[in-house]
PDB file of C-alpha atoms and ligand atoms in Angstrom:
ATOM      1  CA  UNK A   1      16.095 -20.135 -15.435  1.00  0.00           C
ATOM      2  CA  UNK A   2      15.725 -16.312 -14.880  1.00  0.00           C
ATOM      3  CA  UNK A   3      14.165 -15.570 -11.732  1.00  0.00           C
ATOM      4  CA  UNK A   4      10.886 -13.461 -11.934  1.00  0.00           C
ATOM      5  CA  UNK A   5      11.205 -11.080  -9.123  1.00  0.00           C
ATOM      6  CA  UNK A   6       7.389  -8.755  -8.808  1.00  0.00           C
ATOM      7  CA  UNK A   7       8.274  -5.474  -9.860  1.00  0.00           C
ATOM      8  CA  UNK A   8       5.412  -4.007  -8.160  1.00  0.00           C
ATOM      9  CA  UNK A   9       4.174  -5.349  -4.731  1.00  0.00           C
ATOM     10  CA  UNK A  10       0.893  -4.379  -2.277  1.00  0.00           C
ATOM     11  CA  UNK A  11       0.433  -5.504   0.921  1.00  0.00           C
ATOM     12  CA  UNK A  12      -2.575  -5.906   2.971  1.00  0.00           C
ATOM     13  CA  UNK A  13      -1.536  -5.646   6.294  1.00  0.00           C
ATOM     14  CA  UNK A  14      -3.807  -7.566   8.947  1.00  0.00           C
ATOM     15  CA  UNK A  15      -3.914  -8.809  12.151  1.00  0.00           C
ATOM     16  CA  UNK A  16      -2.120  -6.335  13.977  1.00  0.00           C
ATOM     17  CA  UNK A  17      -5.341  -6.374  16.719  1.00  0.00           C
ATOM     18  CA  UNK A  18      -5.610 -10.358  16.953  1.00  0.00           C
ATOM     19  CA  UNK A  19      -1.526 -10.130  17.518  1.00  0.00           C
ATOM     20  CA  UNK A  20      -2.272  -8.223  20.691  1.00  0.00           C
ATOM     21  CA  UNK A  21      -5.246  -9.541  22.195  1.00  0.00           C
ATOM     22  CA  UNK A  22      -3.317 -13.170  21.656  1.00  0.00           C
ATOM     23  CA  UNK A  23      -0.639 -11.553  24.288  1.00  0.00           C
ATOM     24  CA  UNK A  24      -2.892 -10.247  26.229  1.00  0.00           C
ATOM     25  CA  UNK A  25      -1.758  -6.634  25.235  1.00  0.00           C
ATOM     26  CA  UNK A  26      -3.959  -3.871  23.879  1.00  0.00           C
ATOM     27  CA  UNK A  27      -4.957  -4.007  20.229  1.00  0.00           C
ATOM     28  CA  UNK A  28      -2.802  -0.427  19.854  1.00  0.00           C
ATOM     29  CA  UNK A  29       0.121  -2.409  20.976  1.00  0.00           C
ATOM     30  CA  UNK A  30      -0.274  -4.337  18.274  1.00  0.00           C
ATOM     31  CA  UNK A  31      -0.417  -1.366  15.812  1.00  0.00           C
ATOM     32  CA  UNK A  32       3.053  -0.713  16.907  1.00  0.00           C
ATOM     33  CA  UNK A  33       3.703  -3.827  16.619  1.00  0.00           C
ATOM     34  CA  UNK A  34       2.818  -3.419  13.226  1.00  0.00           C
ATOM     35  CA  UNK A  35       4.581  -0.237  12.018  1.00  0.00           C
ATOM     36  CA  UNK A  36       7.862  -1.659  13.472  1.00  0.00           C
ATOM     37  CA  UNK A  37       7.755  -4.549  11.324  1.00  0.00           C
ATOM     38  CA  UNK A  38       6.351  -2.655   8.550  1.00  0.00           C
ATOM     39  CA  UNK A  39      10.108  -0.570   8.595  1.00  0.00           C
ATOM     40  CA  UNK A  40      12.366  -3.269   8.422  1.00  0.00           C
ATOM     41  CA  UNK A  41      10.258  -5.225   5.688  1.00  0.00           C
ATOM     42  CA  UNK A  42      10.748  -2.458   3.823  1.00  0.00           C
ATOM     43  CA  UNK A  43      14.541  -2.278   3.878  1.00  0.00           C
ATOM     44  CA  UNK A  44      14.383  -5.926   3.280  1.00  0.00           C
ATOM     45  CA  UNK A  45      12.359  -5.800   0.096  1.00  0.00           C
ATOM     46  CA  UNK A  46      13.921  -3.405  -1.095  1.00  0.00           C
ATOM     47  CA  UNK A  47      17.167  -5.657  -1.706  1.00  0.00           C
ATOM     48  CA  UNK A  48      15.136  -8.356  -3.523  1.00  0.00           C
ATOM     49  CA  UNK A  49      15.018  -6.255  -6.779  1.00  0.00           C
ATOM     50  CA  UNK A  50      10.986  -5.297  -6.075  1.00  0.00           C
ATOM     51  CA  UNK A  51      10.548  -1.416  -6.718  1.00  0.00           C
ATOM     52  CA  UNK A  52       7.537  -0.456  -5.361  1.00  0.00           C
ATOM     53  CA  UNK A  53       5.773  -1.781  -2.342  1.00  0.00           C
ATOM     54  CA  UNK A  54       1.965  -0.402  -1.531  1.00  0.00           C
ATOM     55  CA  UNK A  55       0.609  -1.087   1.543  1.00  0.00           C
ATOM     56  CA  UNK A  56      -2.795  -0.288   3.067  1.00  0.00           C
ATOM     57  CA  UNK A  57      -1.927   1.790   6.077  1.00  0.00           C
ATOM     58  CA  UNK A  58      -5.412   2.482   7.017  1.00  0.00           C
ATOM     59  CA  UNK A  59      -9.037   2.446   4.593  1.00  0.00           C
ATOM     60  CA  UNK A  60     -11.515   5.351   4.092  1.00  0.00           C
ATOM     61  CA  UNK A  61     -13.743   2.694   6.076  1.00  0.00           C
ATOM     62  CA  UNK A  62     -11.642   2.387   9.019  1.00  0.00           C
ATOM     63  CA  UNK A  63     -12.861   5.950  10.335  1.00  0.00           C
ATOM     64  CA  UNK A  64     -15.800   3.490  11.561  1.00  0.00           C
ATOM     65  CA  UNK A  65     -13.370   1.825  14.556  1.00  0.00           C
ATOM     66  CA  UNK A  66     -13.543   3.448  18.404  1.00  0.00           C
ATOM     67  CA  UNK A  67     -12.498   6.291  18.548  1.00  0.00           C
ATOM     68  CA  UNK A  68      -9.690   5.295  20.815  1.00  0.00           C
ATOM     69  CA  UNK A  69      -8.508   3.104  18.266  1.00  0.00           C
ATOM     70  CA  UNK A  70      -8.837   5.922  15.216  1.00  0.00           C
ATOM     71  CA  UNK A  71      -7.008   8.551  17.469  1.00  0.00           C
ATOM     72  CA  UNK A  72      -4.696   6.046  18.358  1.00  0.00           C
ATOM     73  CA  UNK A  73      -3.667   5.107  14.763  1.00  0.00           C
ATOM     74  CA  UNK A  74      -3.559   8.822  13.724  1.00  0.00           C
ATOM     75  CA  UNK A  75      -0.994   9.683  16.472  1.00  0.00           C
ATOM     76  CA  UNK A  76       1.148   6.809  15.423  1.00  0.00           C
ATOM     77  CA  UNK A  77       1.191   8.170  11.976  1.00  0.00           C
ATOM     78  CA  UNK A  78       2.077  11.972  13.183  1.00  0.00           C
ATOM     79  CA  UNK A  79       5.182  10.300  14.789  1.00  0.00           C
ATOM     80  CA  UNK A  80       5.535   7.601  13.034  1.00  0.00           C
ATOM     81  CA  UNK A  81       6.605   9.363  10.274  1.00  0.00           C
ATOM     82  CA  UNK A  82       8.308  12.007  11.418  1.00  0.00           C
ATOM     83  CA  UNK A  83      10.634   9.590  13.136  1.00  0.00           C
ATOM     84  CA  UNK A  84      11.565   7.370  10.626  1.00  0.00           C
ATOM     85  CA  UNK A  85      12.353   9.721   8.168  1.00  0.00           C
ATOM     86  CA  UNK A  86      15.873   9.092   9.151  1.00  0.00           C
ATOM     87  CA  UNK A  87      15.623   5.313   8.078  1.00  0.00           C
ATOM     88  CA  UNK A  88      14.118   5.636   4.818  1.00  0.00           C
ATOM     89  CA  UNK A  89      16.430   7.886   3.849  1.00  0.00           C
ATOM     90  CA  UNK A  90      19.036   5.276   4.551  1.00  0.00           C
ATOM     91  CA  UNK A  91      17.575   2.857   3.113  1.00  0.00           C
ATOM     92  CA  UNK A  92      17.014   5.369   0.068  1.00  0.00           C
ATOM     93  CA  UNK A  93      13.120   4.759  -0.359  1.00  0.00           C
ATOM     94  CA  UNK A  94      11.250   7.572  -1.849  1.00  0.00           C
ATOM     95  CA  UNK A  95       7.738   7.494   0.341  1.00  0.00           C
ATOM     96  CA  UNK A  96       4.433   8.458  -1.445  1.00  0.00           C
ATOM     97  CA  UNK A  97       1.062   8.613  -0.063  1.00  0.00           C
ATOM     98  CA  UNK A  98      -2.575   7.871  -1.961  1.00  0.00           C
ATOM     99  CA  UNK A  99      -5.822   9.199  -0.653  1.00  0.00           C
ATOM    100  CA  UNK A 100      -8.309  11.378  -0.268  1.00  0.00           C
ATOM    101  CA  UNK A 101      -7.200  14.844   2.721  1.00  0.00           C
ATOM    102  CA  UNK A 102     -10.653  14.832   4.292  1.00  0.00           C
ATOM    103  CA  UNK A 103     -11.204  14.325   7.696  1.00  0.00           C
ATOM    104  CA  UNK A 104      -7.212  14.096   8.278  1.00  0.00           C
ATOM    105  CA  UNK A 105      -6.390  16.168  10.710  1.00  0.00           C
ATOM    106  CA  UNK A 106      -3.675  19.055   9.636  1.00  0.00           C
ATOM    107  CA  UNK A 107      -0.988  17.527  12.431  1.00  0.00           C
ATOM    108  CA  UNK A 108      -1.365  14.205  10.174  1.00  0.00           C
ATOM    109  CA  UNK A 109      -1.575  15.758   6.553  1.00  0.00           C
ATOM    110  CA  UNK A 110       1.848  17.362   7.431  1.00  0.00           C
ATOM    111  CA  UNK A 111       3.421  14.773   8.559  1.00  0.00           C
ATOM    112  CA  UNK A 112       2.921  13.058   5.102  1.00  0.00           C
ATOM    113  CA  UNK A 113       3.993  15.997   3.581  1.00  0.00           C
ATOM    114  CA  UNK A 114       6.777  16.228   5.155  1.00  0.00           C
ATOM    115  CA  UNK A 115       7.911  12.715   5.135  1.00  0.00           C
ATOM    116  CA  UNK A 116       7.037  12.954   1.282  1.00  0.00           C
ATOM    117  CA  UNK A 117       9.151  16.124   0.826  1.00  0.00           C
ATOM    118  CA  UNK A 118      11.796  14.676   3.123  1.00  0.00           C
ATOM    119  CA  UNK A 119      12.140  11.431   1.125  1.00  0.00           C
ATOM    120  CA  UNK A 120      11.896  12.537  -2.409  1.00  0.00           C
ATOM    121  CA  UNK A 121      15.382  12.628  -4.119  1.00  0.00           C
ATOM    122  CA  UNK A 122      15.423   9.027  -3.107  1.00  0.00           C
ATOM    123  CA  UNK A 123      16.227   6.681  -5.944  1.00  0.00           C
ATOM    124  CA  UNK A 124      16.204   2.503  -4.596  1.00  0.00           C
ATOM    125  CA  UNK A 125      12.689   2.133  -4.538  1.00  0.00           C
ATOM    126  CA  UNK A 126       9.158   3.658  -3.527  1.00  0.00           C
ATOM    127  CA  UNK A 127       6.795   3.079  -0.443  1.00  0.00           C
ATOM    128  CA  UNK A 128       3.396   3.673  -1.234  1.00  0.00           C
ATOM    129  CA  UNK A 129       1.346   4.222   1.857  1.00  0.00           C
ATOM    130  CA  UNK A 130      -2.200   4.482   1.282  1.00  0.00           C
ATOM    131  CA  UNK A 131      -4.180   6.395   3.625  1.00  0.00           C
ATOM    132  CA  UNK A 132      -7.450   7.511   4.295  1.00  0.00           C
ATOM    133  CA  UNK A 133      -7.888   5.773   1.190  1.00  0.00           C
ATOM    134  CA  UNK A 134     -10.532   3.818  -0.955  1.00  0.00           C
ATOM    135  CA  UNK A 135     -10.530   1.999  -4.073  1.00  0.00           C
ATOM    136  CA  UNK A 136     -13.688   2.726  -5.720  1.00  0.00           C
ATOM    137  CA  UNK A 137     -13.225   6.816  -4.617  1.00  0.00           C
ATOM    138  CA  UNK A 138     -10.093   6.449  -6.066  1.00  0.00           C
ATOM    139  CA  UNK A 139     -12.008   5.338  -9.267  1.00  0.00           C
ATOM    140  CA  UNK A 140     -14.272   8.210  -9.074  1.00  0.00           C
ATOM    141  CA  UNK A 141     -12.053  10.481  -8.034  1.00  0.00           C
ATOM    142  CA  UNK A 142      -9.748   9.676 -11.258  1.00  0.00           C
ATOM    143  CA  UNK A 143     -12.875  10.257 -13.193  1.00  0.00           C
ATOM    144  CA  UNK A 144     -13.787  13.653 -11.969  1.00  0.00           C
ATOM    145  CA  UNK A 145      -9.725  14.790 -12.750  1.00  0.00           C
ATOM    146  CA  UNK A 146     -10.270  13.620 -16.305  1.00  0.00           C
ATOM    147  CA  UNK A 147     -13.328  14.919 -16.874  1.00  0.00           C
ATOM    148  CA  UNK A 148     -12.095  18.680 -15.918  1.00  0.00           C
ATOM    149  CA  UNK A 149      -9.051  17.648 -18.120  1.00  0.00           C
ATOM    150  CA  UNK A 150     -11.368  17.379 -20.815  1.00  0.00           C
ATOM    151  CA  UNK A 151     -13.010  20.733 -19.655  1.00  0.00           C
ATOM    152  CA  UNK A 152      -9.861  22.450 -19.623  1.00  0.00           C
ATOM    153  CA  UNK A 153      -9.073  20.895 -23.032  1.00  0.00           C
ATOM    154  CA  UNK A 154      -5.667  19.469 -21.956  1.00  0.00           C
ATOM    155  CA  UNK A 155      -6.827  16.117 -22.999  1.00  0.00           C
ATOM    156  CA  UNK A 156      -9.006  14.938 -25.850  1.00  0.00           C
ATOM    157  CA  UNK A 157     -12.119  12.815 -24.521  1.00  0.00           C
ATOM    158  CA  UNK A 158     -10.801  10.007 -27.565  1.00  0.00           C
ATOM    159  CA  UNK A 159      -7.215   9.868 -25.868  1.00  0.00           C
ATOM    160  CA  UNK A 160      -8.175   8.428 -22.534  1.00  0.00           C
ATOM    161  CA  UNK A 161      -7.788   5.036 -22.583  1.00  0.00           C
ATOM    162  CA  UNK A 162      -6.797   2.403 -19.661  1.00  0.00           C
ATOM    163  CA  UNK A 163      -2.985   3.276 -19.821  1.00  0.00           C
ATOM    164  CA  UNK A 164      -4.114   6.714 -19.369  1.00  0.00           C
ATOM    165  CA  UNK A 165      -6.871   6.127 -16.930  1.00  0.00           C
ATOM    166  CA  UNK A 166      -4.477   4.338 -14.648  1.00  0.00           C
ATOM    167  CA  UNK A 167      -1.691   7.538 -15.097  1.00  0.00           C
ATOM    168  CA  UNK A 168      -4.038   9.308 -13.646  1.00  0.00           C
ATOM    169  CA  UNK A 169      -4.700   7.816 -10.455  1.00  0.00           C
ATOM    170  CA  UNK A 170      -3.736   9.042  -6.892  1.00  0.00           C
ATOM    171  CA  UNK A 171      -0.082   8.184  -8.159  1.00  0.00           C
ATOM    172  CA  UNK A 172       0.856   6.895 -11.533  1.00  0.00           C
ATOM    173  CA  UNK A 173       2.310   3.609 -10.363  1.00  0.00           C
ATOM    174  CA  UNK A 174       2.394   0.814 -12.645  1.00  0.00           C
ATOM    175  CA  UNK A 175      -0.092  -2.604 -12.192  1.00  0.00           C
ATOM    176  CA  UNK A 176       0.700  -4.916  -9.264  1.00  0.00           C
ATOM    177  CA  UNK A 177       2.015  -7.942 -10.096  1.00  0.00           C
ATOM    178  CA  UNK A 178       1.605  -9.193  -6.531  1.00  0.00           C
ATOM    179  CA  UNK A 179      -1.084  -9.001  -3.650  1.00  0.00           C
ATOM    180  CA  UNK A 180      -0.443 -10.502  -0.333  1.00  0.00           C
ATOM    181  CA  UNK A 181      -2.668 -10.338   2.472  1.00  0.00           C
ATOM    182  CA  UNK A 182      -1.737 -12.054   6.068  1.00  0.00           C
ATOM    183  CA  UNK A 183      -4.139 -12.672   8.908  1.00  0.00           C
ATOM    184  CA  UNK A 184      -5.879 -15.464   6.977  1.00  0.00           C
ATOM    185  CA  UNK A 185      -8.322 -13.243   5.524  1.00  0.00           C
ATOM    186  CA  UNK A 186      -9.355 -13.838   2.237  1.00  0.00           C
ATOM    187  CA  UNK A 187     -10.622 -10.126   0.519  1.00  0.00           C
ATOM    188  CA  UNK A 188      -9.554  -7.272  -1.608  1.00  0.00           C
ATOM    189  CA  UNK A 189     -11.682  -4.851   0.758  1.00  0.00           C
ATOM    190  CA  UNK A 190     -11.473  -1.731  -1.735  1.00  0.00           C
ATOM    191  CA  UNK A 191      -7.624  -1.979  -1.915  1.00  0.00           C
ATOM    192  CA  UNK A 192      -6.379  -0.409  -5.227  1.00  0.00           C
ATOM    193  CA  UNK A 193      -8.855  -1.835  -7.852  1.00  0.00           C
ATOM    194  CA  UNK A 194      -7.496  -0.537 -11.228  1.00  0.00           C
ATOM    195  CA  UNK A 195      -4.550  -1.635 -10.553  1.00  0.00           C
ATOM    196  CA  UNK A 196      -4.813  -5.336  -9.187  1.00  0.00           C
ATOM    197  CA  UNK A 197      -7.222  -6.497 -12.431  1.00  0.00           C
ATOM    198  CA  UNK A 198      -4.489  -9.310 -12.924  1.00  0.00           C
ATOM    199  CA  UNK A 199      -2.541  -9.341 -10.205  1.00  0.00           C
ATOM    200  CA  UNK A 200      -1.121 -12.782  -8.715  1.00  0.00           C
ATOM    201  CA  UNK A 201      -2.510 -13.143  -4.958  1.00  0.00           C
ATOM    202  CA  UNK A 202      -0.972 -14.396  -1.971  1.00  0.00           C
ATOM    203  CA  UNK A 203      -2.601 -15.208   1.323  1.00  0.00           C
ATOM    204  CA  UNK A 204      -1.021 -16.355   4.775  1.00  0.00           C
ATOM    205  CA  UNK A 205      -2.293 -17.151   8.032  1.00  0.00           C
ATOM    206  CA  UNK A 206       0.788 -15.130   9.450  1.00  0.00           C
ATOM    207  CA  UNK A 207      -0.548 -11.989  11.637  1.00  0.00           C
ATOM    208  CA  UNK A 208       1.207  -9.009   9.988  1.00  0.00           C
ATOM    209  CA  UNK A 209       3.958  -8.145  12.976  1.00  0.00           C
ATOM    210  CA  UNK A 210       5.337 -11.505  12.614  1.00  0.00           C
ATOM    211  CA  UNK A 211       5.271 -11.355   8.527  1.00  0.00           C
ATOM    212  CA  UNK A 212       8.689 -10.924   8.692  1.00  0.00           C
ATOM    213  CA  UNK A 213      11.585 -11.221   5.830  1.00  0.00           C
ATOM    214  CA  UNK A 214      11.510 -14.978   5.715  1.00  0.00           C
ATOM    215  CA  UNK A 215       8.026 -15.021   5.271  1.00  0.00           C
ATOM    216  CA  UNK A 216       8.074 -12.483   2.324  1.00  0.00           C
ATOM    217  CA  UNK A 217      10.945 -14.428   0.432  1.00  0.00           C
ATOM    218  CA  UNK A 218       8.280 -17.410   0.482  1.00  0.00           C
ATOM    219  CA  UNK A 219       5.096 -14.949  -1.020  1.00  0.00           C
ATOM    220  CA  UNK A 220       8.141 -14.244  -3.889  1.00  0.00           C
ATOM    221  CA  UNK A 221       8.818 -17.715  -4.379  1.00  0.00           C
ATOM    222  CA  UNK A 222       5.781 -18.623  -4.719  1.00  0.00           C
ATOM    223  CA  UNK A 223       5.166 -15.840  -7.058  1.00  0.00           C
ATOM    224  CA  UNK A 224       8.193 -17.130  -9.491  1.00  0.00           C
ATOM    225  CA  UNK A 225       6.085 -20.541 -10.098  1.00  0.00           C
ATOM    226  CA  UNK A 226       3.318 -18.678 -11.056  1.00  0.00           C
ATOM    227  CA  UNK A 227       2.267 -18.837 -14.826  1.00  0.00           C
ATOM    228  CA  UNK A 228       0.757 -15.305 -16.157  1.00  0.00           C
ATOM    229  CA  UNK A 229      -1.323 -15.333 -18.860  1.00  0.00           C
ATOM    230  CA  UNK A 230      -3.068 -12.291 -18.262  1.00  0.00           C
ATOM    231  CA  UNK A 231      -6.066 -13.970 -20.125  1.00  0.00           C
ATOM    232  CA  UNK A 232      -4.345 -14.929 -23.082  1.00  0.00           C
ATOM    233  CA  UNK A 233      -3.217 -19.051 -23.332  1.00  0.00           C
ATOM    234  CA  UNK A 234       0.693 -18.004 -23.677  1.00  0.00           C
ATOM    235  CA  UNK A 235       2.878 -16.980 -21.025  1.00  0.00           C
ATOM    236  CA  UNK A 236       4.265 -13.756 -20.559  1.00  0.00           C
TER     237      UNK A 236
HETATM  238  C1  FPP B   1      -4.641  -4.127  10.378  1.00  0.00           C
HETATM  239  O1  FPP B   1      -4.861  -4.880  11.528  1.00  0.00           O
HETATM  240  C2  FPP B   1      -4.105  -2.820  10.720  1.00  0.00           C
HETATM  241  C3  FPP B   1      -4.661  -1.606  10.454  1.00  0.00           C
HETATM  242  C4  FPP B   1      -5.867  -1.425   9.614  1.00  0.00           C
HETATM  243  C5  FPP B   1      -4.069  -0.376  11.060  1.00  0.00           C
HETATM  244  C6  FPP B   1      -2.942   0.393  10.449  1.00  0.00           C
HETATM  245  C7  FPP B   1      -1.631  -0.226  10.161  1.00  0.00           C
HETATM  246  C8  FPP B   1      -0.499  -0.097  10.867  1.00  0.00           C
HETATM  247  C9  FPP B   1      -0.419   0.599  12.157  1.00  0.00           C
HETATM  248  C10 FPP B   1       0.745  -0.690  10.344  1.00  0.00           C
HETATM  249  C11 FPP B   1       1.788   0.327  10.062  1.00  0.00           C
HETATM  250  C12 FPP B   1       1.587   1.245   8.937  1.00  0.00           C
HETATM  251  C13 FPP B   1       1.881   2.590   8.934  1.00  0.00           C
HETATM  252  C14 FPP B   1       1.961   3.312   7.639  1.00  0.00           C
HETATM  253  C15 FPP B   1       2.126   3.397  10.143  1.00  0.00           C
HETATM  254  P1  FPP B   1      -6.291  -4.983  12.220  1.00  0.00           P
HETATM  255  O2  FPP B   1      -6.432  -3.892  13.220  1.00  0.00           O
HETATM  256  O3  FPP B   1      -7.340  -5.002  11.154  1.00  0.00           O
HETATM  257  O4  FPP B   1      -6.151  -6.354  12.957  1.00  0.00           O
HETATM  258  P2  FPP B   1      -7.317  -7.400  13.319  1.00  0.00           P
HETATM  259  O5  FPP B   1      -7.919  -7.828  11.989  1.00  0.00           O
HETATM  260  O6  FPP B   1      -6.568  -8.501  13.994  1.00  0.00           O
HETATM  261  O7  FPP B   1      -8.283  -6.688  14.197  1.00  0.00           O
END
């Protein structure tokens, strides 16, 4: 039997904070904990045949943590990224970004620039990081673009339709076929909403820095005994 590998995979990465505090370290330790393990399952799946991976980096909400902890997170994404442009370049993953640029600061809107620019060319898959991002702003942000579309008459209101709705999101990406979320937790919490309508979920106790390749060959397959109907009563 053919093997039905996801062609599009998200990740809600949690647990990072309970990882720490369980050591005894502080909950940023665990954030690097975190990223770490967030490189080298990316090289790894990557090899499985998966093309694009999306992973929730950090939600428009998450501006509500201390301080400490925000500033914290936003310096780990300034260099962060700038230091591992290196390894997704050899591991020839083209990284995108989806989100809104307000409040970012400018130190970390360039350094997704530049990691974008930096990573472009690259052809063996994509890394999706969302950022600063929200699913139902990404919903009305989509609408707002169409709408001065329509203004601008460089689309017809009777042309939009869902394909063309979700083409026009933060990045035209195709629907997720897969959804994990570690830490136990069992929520979508305003993680990419148009496109996980029929997605197949999969939840694990597993904190997110020890969600390592093992454990993602078991989310896939579980995935490849999974039946998709996608509401009709044949399989697809
Ligand atoms: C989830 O754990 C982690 C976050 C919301 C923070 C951001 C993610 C990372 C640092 C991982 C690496 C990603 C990039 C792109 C640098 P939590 O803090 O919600 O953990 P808790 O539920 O145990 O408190």
């Amino acid at each position: 039997m053919e093997e039905k590998i996801p062609k599009h995979v998200a990740i809600i990465l949690d647990g990072n904070g309970r990882w720490a505090t369980k050591r005894g370290l502080k909950r940023s330790e665990g954030h690097k904990a975190g990223f770490e393990n967030l490189k080298k399952l990316t090289k790894h799946i990557m090899t499985t045949g998966v093309e694009i991976l999306s992973i929730y980096a950090f939600s428009t909400e998450n501006f509500k943590r201390d301080k400490e902890e925000v500033d914290y997170l936003m310096n780990l994404f300034i260099h962060g990224f700038k230091s591992s442009i290196k390894e997704f370049n050899s591991y020839g993953v083209k990284v995108i970004f989806s989100g809104g640029r307000e409040p970012l600061s400018n130190l970390v809107w360039e350094s997704m620039k530049e990691l974008e620019n930096s990573t472009k060319d690259n052809t063996k898959g994509i890394l999706n990081i969302c950022l600063n991002y929200g699913g139902r702003k990404e919903i009305v942000d989509t609408t707002k673009k169409l709408i001065e579309k329509v203004i601008n008459k460089e689309i017809n209101i009777e042309d939009i339709n869902e394909e063309v709705f979700r083409k026009n999101l933060y990045n035209d990406l195709p629907p997720i076929d897969l959804l994990i979320r570690t830490s136990g937790e069992y929520r979508i919490s305003n993680f990419m909403l148009y496109n996980l309508a029929y997605s197949e979920m999969y939840f694990t106790d597993t904190l997110f820095p020890d969600f390592n390749s093992e454990e993602f060959d078991k989310a896939l397959y579980d995935y490849s005994k999974r039946d998709r109907r996608f509401g009709g009563n044949k399989k697809q």
